[in-house]
C-alpha cells in the first residue's frame, strides 16, 4: 500500500497512542511465567506484540484478547508445553530475543522463525550467553531460524554485554529465572561510559514479585524466583509519541495533547533533546487513567496514573506547541546518548533538516541491524527529498534543508515510514508518496489515520 501525504501548516488535537510495545511484550511473557491469571489493559495493538501473544499460545498459554485488554492465564515456570509448530516472531526482534531466554530454560526443543527482515538480524548476541548457560542452539549463520534445545536447570552466569541492548539483557534475565543460582548481567560500556538500556524487564519482574538486584549497571536475578499474577495498565508508547512531538514542534501554531505516555527515564532522552533545542513541551501529571476497554463509551477512570497500576512505570500527559524552525548550533548525538535514542534516530534525522546547524549522529552502528539498515534508509530518503546529507559507517550528518515532495522507499520499516510521513508534512509543496506504508502496523496500526485527523480540522 502506498500512502500520499501533503504538506501541513499545523497539527492540532489529541493523539491516542498504542500501549508501549516494549512493556507489552514483557507484560505478556511475565504473565505467562507467573502463577494465575493476569489482566493487562492498554496492551499494544502492534503486530509485534501480537507475534508474542501468538507464540505464547503455541507454547500452551491460554490468552483471551478483547481489544486492548488481554487476559493471560499463567502456567508458572514449569507449565510451558512444546509447540507443535515453529514459533513465528514475524518482524519482532524483541519477541525472538526475549522468548529465546525463556525457551533456553525449558526441557524441550523449540524453533524460532521470523520474516525476511528478522531473519537477517544478528542473534549471536543471545546465542553466546544462552549457550554459556547450557542451552544448545542451532542457527543459520547466527540468524533465525534458531533451534533451541533448552536445559533445566540452566547454569547461572555473570555476563558482560558487548552491545548496549535491552533485548539481550532481558533475554539473559529471563533465562536467569530458570538457572541454578544468581545470574548477573552487566550493561555495556561505550568509551568508558556504562550505557543503561531500557529497564522495563527489571521493573516488571519486581512488580511480579521477583527480587531483582540493581547496582552500578549490574542486574541480578535468582533462579528460585516465583512470579505471581498481576493486573495493570500499560502506559502509551513514547517512541510512537516521538513522531508527533517532532511534527508538532516543527509546524508553527501546532498544539497537540498526548495523554498517558510512559516517561520511564530510560526512554525520555527524546524529550530532553527536544527541550534542549527549544521545543515547547509540557509534562503534566496525568489527568485521567487510560480508559479501560471494559469501561469504554466515554467513561474514564479518574484514578491517578502514577501508581502500581502501571507496573512501576511512570506516566505523564504531554502537551507540545509548535515552534517552527530552530536556531541551534549543530545538534550532536553520540556515545551513550545514541543508545538511549536508538528508536528515535529516524525522526531526529527529519528534525535535523529544520535545525539551523543541522544534526550529526555517531556511534549508531546498531541502526544498521534494525528492521532495515536504518542509516542507509535515512540517508537515501533524505537525499530523495533534496537534503544535503553525509553517510558514515556509524551515523550521518544532515544539513538544514528545504524538503521536496517525492517518492519514499520505506524499506518496509515502520519507523522509516513514519519518520518520512512527518518529513512529507514539512515539505514545501506537492505530495510525498510512501511505499509499503502498511508496515506502520508493526508498532502503530492507526498512525496514518491519527496523522490525517490532526491535519484536517
Ligand atoms: C527494545 C530494545 C531496543 C529497541 C527495540 C525494542 C526492547 O533494541 O531498539 O525497538 O523492547 O527491549 P536493542 O535492545 O536490541 O537495542
Coordinates of N, CA and C in Angstrom, one line a residue, residues 29 44 69 107 174 221-222 227-228 283 312 318 324-325 365 404 447 455 457:
X29 N 4.9 -11.9 28.4 CA 5.8 -13.0 28.8 C 5.8 -13.3 30.3
X44 N -0.4 -3.2 23.8 CA -0.1 -2.6 22.4 C -0.9 -3.3 21.3
X69 N -7.5 -5.1 25.9 CA -7.5 -5.8 27.2 C -7.1 -7.3 26.9
X107 N 12.6 -27.9 29.1 CA 13.2 -29.2 28.9 C 12.7 -29.7 27.5
X174 N 15.7 -13.3 31.8 CA 14.6 -14.3 31.7 C 15.1 -15.7 31.8
X221 N 19.2 -11.6 39.0 CA 18.0 -12.3 39.4 C 18.4 -13.8 39.8
X222 N 17.5 -14.4 40.6 CA 17.9 -15.7 41.1 C 16.9 -16.7 40.5
X227 N 6.9 -16.0 40.2 CA 6.1 -14.8 39.8 C 4.7 -15.1 40.1
X228 N 4.0 -14.1 40.7 CA 2.6 -14.1 41.0 C 1.8 -13.3 40.0
X283 N 5.2 18.7 30.5 CA 5.0 17.3 31.0 C 4.1 17.4 32.2
X312 N 4.9 -0.2 37.9 CA 6.1 0.5 38.3 C 6.6 1.4 37.2
X318 N 1.5 14.7 27.9 CA 2.4 15.6 27.2 C 1.6 16.6 26.4
X324 N 8.3 25.9 14.9 CA 8.8 26.3 13.6 C 10.2 25.8 13.4
X325 N 11.1 26.7 12.9 CA 12.5 26.3 12.7 C 13.3 26.6 14.0
X365 N 26.0 2.4 15.0 CA 26.2 1.2 14.1 C 25.0 0.2 14.3
X404 N 11.8 18.5 -0.4 CA 11.0 18.4 -1.6 C 10.1 17.2 -1.6
X447 N -1.5 4.8 12.8 CA -0.6 6.0 12.6 C -1.2 7.0 11.6
X455 N -4.3 16.9 10.9 CA -4.0 17.9 9.9 C -5.3 18.5 9.3
X457 N -8.7 19.9 10.4 CA -9.6 20.3 11.5 C -10.3 21.5 11.1

